[in-house]
mmCIF file with all atom_site columns, N, CA and C in Angstrom:
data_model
loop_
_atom_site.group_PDB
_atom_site.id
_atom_site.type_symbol
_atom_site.label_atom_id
_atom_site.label_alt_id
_atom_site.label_comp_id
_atom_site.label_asym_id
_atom_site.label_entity_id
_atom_site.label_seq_id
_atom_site.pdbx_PDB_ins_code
_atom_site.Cartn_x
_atom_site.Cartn_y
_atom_site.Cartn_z
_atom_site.occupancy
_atom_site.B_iso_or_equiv
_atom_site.pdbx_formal_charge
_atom_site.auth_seq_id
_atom_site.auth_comp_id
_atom_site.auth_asym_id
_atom_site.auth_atom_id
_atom_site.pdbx_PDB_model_num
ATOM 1   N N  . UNK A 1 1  ? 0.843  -1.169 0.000  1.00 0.00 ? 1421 UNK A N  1
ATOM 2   C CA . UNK A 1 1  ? 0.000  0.000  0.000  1.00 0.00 ? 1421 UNK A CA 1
ATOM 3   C C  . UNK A 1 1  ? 0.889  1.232  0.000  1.00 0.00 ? 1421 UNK A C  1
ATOM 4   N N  . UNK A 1 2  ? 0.493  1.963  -0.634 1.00 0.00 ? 1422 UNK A N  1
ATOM 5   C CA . UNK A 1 2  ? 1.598  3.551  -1.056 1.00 0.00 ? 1422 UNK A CA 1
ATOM 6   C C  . UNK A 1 2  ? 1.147  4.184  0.191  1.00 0.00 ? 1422 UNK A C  1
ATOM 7   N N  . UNK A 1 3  ? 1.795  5.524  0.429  1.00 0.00 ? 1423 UNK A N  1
ATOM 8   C CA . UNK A 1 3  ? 1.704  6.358  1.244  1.00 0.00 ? 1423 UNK A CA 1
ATOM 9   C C  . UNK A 1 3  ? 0.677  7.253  1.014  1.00 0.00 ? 1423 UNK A C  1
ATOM 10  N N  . UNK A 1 4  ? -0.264 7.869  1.533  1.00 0.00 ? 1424 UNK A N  1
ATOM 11  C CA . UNK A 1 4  ? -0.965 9.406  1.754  1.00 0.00 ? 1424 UNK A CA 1
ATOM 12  C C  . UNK A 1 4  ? -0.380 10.175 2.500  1.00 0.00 ? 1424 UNK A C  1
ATOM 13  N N  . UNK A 1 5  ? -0.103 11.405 2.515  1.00 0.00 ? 1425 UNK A N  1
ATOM 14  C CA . UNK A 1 5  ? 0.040  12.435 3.076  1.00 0.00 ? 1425 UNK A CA 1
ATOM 15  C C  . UNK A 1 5  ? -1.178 13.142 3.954  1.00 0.00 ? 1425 UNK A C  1
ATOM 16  N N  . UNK A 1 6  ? -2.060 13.201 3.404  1.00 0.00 ? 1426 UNK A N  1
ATOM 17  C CA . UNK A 1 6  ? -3.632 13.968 3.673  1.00 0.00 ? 1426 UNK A CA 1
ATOM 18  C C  . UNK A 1 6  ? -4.146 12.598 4.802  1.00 0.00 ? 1426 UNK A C  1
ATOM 19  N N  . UNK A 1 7  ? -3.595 11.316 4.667  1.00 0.00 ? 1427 UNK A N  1
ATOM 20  C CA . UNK A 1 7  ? -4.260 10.423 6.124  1.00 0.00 ? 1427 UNK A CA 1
ATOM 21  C C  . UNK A 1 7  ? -3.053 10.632 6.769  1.00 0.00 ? 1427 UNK A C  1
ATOM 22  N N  . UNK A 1 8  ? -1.676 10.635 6.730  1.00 0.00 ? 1428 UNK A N  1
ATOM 23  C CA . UNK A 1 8  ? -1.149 10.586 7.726  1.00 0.00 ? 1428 UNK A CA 1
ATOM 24  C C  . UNK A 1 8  ? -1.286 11.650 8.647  1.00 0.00 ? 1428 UNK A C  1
ATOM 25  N N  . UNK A 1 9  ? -1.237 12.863 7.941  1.00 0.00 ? 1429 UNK A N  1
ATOM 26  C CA . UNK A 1 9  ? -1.557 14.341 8.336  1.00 0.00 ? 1429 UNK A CA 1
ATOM 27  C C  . UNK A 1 9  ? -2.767 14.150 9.385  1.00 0.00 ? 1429 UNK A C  1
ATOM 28  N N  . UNK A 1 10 ? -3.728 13.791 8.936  1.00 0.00 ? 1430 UNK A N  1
ATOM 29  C CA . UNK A 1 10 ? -5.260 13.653 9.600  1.00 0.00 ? 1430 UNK A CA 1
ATOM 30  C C  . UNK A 1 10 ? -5.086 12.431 10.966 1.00 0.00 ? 1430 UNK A C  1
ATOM 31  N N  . UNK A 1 11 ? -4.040 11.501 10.955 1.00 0.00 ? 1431 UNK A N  1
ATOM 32  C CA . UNK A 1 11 ? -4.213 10.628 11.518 1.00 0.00 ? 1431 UNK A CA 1
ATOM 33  C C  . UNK A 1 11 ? -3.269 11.387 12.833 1.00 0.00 ? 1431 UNK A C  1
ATOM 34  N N  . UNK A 1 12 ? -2.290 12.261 12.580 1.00 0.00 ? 1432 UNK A N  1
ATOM 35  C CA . UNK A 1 12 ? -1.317 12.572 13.620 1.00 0.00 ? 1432 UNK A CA 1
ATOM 36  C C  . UNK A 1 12 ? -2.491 13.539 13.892 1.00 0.00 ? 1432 UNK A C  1
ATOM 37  N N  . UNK A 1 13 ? -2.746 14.186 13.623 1.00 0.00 ? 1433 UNK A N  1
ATOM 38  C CA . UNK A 1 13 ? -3.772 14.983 14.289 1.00 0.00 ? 1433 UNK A CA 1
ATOM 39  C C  . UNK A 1 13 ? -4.759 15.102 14.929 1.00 0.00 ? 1433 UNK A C  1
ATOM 40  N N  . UNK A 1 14 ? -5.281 13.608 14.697 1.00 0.00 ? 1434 UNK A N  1
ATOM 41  C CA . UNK A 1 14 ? -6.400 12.999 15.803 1.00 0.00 ? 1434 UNK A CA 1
ATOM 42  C C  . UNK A 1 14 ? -5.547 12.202 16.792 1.00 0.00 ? 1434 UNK A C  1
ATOM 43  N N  . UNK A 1 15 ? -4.382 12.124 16.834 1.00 0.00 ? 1435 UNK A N  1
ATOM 44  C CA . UNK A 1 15 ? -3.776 11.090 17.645 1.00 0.00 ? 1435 UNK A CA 1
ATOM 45  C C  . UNK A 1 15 ? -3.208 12.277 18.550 1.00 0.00 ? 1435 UNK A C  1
ATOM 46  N N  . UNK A 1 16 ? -3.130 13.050 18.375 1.00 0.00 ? 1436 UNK A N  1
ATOM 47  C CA . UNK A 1 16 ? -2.788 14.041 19.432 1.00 0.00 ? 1436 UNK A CA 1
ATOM 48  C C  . UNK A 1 16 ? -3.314 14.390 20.033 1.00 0.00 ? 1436 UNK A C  1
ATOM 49  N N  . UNK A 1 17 ? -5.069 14.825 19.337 1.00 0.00 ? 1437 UNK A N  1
ATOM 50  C CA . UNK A 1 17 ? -6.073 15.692 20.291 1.00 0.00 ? 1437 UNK A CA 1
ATOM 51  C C  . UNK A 1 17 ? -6.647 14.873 20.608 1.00 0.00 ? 1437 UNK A C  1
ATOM 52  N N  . UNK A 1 18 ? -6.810 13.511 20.778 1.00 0.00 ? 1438 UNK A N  1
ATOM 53  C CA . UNK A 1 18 ? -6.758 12.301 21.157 1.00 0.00 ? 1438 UNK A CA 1
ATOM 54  C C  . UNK A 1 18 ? -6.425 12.197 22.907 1.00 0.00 ? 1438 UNK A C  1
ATOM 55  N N  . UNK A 1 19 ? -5.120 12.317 23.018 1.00 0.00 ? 1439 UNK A N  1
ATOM 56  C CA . UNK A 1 19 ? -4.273 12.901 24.261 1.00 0.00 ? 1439 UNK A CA 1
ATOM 57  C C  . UNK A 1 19 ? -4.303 14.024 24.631 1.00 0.00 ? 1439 UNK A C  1
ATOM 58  N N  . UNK A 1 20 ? -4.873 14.981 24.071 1.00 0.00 ? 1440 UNK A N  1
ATOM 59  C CA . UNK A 1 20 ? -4.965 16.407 24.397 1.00 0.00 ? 1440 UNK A CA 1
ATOM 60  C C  . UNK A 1 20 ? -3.227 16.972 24.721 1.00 0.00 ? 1440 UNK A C  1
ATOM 61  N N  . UNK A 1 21 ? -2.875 16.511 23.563 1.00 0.00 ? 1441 UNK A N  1
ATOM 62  C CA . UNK A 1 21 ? -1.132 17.010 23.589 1.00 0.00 ? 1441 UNK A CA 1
ATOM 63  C C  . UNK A 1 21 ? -1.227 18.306 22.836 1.00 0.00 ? 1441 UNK A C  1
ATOM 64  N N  . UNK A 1 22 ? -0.526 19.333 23.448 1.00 0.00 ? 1442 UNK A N  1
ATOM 65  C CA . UNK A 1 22 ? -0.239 20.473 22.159 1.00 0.00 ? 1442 UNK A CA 1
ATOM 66  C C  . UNK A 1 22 ? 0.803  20.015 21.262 1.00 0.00 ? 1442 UNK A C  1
ATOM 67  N N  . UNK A 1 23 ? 1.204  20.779 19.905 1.00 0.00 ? 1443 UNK A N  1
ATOM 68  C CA . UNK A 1 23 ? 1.670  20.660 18.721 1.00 0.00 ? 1443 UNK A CA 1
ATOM 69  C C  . UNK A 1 23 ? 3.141  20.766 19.849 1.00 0.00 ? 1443 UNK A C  1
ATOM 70  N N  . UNK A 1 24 ? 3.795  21.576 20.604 1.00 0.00 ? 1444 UNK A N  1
ATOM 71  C CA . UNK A 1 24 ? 4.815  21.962 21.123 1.00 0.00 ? 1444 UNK A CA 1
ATOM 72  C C  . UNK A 1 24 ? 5.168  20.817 22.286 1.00 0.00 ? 1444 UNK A C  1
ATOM 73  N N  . UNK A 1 25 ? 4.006  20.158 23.158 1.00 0.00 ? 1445 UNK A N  1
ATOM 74  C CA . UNK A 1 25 ? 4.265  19.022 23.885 1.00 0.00 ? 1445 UNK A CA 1
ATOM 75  C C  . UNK A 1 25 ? 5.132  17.695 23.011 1.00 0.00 ? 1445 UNK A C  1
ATOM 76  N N  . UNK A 1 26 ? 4.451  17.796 21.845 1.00 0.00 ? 1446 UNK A N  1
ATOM 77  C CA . UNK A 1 26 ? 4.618  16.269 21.190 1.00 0.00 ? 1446 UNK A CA 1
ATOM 78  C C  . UNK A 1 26 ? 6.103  16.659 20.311 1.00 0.00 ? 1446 UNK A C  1
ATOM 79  N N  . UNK A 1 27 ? 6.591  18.120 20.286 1.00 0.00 ? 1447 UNK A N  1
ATOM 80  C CA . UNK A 1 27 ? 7.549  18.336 19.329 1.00 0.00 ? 1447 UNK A CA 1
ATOM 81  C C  . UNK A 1 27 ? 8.510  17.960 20.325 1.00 0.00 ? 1447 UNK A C  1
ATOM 82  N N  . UNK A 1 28 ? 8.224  18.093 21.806 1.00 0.00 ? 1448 UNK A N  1
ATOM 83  C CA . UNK A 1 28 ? 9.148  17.987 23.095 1.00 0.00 ? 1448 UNK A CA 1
ATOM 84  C C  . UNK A 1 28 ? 9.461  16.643 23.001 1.00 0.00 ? 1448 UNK A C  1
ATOM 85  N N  . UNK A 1 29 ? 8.579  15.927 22.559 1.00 0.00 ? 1449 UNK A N  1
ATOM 86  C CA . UNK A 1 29 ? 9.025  14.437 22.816 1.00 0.00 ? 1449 UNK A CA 1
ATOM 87  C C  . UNK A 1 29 ? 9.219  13.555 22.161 1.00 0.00 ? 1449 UNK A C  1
ATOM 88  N N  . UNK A 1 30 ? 9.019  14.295 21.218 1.00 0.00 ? 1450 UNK A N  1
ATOM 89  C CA . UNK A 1 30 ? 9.582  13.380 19.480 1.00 0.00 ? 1450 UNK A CA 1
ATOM 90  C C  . UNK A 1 30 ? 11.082 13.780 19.277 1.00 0.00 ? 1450 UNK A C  1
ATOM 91  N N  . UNK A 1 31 ? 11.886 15.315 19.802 1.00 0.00 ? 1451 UNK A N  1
ATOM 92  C CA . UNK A 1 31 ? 12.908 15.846 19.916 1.00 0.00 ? 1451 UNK A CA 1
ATOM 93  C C  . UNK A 1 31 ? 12.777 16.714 17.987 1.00 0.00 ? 1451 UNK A C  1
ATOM 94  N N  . UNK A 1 32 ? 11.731 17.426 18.174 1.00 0.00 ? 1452 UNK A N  1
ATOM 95  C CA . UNK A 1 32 ? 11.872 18.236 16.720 1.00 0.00 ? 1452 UNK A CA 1
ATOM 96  C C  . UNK A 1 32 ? 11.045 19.624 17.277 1.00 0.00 ? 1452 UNK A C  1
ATOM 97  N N  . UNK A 1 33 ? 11.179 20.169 16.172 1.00 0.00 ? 1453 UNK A N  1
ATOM 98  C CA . UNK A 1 33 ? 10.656 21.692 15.978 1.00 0.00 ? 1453 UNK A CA 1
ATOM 99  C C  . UNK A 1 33 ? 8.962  21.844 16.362 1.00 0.00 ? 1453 UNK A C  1
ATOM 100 N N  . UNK A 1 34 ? 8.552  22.703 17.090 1.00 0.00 ? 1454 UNK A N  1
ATOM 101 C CA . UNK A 1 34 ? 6.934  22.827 17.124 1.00 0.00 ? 1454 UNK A CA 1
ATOM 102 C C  . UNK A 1 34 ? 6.981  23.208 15.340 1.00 0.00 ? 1454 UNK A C  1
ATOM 103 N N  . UNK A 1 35 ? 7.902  23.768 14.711 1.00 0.00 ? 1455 UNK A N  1
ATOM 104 C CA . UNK A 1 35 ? 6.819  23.734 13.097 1.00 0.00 ? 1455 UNK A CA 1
ATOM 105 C C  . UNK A 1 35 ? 7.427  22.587 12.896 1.00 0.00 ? 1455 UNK A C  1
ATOM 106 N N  . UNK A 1 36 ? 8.338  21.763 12.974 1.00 0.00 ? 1456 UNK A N  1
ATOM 107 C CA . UNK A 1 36 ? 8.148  20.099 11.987 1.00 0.00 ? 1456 UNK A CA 1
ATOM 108 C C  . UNK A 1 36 ? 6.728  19.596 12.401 1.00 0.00 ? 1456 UNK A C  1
ATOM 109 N N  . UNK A 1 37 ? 5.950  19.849 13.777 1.00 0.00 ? 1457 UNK A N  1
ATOM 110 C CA . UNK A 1 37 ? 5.116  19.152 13.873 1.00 0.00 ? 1457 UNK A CA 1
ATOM 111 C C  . UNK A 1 37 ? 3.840  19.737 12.952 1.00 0.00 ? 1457 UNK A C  1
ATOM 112 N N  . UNK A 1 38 ? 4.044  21.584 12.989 1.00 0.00 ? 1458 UNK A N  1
ATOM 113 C CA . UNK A 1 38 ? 2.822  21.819 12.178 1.00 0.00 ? 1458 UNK A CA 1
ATOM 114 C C  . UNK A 1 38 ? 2.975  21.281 10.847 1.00 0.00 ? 1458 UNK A C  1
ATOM 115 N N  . UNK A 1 39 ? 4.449  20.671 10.289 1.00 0.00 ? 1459 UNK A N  1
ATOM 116 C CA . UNK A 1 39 ? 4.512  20.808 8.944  1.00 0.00 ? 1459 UNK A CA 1
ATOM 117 C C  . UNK A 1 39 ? 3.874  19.174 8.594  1.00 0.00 ? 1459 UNK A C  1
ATOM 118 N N  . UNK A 1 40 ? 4.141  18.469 9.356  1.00 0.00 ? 1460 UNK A N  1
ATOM 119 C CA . UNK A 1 40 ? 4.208  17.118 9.347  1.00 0.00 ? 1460 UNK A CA 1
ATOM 120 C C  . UNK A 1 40 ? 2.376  16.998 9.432  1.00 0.00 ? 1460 UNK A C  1
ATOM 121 N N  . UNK A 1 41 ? 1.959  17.779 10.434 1.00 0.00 ? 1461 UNK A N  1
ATOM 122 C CA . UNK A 1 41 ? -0.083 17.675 10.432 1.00 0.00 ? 1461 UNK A CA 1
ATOM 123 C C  . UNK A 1 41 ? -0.163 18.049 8.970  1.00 0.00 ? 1461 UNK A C  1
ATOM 124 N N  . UNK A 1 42 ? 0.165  19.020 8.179  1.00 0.00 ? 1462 UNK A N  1
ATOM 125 C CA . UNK A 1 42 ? -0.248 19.356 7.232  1.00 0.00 ? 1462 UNK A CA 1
ATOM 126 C C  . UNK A 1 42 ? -0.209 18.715 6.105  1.00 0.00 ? 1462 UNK A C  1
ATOM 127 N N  . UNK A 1 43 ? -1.135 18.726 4.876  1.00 0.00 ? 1463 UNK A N  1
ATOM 128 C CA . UNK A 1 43 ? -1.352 17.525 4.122  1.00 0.00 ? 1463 UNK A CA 1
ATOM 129 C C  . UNK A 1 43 ? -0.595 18.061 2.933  1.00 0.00 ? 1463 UNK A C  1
ATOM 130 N N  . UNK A 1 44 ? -0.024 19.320 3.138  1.00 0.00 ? 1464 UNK A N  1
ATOM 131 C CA . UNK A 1 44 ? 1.037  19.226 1.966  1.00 0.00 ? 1464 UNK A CA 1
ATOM 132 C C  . UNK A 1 44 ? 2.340  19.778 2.621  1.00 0.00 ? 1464 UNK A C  1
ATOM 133 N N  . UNK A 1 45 ? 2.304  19.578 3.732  1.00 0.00 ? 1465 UNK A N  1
ATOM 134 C CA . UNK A 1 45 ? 3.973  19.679 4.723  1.00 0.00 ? 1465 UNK A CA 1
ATOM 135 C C  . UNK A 1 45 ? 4.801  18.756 4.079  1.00 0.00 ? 1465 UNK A C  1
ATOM 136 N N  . UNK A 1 46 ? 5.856  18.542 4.887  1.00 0.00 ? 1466 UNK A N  1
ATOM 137 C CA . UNK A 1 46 ? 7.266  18.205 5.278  1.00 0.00 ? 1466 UNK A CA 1
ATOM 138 C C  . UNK A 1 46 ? 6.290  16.745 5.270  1.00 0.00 ? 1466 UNK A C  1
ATOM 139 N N  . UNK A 1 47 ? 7.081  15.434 5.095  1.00 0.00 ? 1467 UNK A N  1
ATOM 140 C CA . UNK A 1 47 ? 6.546  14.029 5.339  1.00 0.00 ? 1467 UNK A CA 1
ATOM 141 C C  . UNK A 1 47 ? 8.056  13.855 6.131  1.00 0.00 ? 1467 UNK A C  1
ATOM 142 N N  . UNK A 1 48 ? 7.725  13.102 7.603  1.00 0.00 ? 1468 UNK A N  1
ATOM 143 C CA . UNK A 1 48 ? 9.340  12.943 8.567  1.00 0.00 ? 1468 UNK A CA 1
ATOM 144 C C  . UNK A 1 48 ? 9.281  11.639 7.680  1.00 0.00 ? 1468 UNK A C  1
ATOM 145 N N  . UNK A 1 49 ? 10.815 11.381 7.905  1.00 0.00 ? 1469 UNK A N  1
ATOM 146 C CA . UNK A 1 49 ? 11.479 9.857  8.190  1.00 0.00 ? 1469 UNK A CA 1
ATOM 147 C C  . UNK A 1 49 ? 11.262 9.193  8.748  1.00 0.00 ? 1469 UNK A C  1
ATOM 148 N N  . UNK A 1 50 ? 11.263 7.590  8.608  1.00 0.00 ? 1470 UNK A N  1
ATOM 149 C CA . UNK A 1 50 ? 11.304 6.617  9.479  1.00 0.00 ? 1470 UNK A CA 1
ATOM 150 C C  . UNK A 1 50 ? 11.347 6.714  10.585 1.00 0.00 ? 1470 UNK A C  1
ATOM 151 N N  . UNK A 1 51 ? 12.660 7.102  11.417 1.00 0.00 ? 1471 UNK A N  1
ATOM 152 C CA . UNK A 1 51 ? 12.728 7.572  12.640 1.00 0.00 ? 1471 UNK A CA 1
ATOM 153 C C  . UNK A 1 51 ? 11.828 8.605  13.515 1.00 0.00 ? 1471 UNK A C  1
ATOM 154 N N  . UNK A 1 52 ? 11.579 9.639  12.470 1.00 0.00 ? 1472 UNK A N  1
ATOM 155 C CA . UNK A 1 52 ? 11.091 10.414 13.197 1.00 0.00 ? 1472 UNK A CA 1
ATOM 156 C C  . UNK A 1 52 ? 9.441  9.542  13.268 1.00 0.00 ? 1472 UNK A C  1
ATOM 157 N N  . UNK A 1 53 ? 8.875  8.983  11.883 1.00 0.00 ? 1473 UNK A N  1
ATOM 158 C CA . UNK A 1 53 ? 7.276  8.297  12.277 1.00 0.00 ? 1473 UNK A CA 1
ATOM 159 C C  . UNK A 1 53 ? 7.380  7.048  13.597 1.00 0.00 ? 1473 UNK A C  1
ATOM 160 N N  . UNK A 1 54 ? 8.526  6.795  13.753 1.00 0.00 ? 1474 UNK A N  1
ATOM 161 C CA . UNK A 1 54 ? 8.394  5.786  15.118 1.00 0.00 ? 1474 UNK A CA 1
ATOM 162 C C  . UNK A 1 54 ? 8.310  6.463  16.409 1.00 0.00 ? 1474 UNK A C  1
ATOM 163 N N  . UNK A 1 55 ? 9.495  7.886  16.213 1.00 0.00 ? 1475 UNK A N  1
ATOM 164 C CA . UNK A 1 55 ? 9.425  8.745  17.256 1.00 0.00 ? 1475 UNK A CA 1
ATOM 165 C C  . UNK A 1 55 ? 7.601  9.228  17.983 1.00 0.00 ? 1475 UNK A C  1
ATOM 166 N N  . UNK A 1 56 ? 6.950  9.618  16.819 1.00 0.00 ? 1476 UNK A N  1
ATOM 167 C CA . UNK A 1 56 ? 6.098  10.276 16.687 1.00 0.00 ? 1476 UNK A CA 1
ATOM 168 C C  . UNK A 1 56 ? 5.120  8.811  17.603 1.00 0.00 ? 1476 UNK A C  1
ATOM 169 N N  . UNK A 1 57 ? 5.014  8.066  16.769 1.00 0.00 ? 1477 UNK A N  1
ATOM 170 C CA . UNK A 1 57 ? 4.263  6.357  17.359 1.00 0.00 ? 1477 UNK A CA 1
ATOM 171 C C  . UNK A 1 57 ? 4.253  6.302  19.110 1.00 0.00 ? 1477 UNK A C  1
ATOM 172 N N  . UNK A 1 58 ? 5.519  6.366  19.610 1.00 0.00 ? 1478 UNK A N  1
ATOM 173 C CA . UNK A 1 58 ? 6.082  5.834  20.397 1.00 0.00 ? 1478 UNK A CA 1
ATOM 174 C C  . UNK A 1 58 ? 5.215  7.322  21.410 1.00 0.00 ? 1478 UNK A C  1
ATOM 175 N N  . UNK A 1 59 ? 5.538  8.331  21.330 1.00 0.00 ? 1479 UNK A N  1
ATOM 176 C CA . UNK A 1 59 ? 4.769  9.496  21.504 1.00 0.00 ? 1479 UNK A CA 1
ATOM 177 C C  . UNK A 1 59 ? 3.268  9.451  21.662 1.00 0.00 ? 1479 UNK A C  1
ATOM 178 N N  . UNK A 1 60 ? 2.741  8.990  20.588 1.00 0.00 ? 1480 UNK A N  1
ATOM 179 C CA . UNK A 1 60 ? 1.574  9.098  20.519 1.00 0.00 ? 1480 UNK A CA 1
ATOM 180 C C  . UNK A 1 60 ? 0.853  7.525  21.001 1.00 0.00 ? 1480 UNK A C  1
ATOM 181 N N  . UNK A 1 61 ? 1.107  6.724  21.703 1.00 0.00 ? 1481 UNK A N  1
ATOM 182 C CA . UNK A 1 61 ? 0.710  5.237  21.460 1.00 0.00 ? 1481 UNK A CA 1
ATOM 183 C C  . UNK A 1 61 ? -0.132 4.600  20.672 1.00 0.00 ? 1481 UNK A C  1
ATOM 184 N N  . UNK A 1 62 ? 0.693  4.475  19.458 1.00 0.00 ? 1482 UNK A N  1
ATOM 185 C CA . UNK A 1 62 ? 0.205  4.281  18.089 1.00 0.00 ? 1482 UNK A CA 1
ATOM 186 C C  . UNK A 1 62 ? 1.575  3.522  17.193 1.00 0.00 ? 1482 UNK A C  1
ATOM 187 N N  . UNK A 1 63 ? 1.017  2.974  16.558 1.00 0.00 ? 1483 UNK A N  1
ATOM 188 C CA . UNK A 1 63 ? 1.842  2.068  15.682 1.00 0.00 ? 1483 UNK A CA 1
ATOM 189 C C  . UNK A 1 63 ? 2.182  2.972  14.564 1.00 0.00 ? 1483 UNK A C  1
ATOM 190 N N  . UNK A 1 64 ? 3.720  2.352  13.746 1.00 0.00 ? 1484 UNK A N  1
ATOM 191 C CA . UNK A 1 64 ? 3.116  3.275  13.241 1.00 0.00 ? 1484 UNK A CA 1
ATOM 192 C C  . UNK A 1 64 ? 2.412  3.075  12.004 1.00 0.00 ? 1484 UNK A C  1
ATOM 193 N N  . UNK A 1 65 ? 1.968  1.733  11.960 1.00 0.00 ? 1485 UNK A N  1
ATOM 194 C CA . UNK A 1 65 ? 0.885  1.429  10.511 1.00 0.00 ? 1485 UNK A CA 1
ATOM 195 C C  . UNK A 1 65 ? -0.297 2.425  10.883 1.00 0.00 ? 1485 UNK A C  1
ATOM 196 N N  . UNK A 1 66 ? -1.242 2.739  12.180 1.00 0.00 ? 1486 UNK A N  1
ATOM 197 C CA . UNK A 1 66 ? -2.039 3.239  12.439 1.00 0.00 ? 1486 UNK A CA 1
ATOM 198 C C  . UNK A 1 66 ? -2.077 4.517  12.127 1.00 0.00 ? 1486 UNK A C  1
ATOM 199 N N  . UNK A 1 67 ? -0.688 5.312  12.511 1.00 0.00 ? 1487 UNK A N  1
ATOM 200 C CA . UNK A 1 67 ? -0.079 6.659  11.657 1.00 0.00 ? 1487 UNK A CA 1
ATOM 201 C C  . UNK A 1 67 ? -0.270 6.634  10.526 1.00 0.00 ? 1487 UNK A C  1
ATOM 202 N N  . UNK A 1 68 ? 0.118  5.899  9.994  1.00 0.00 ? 1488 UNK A N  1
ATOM 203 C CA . UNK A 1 68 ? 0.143  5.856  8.121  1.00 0.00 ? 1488 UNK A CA 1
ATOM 204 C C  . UNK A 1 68 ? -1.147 5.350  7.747  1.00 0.00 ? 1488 UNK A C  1
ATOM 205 N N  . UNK A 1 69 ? -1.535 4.724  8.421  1.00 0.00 ? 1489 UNK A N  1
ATOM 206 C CA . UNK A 1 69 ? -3.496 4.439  7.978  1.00 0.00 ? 1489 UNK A CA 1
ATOM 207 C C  . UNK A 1 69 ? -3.350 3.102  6.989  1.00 0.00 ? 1489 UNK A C  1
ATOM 208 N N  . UNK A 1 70 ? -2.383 2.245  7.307  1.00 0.00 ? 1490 UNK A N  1
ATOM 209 C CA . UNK A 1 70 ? -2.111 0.819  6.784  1.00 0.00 ? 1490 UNK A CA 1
ATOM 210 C C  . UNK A 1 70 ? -2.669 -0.141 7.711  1.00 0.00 ? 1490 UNK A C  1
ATOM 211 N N  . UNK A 1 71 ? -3.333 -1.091 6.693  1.00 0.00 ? 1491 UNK A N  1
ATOM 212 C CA . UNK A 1 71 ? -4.050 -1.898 7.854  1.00 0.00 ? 1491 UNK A CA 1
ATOM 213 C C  . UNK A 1 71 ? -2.937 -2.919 8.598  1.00 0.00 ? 1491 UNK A C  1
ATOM 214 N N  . UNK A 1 72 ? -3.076 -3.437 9.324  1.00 0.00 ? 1492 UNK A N  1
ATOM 215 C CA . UNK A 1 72 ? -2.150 -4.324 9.921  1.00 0.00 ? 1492 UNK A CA 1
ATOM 216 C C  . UNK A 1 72 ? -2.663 -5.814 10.151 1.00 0.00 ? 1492 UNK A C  1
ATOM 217 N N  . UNK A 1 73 ? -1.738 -6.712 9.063  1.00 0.00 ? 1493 UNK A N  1
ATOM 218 C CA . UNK A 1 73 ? -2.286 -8.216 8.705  1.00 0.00 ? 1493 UNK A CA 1
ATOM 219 C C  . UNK A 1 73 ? -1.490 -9.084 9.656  1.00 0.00 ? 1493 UNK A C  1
#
């Protein structure tokens, strides 16, 4: 399955207000910029790396197929 931008975007963004994390909490604990995080919500931002989508997972308690909106077989 290919990537979306516009679900991953949508998916970090419910996974946050989810936790009621601000954009600046979750940048604290992923170790990036409060704008990588606005850039990364946005559906035509910045897309992070590997590392950083596990960072983000691990952050958010979420896989990160669930991030990326891949089903998991």
């Amino acid at each position: 399955m290919g990537f979306s931008k516009e679900i991953f975007a949508a998916n970090l963004r419910a996974a946050r207000a989810a936790l009621r994390m601000s954009q600046k909490e979750l940048a604290d604990a992923v170790g990036v910029s409060k704008n990588a995080i606005v850039e990364y919500e946005s559906d035509t931002g910045y897309t992070p790396g590997a590392d950083k989508i596990i960072a983000l997972s691990n952050a958010l308690k979420k896989s990160p197929n669930e991030l990326m909106g891949w089903k998991e077989v």
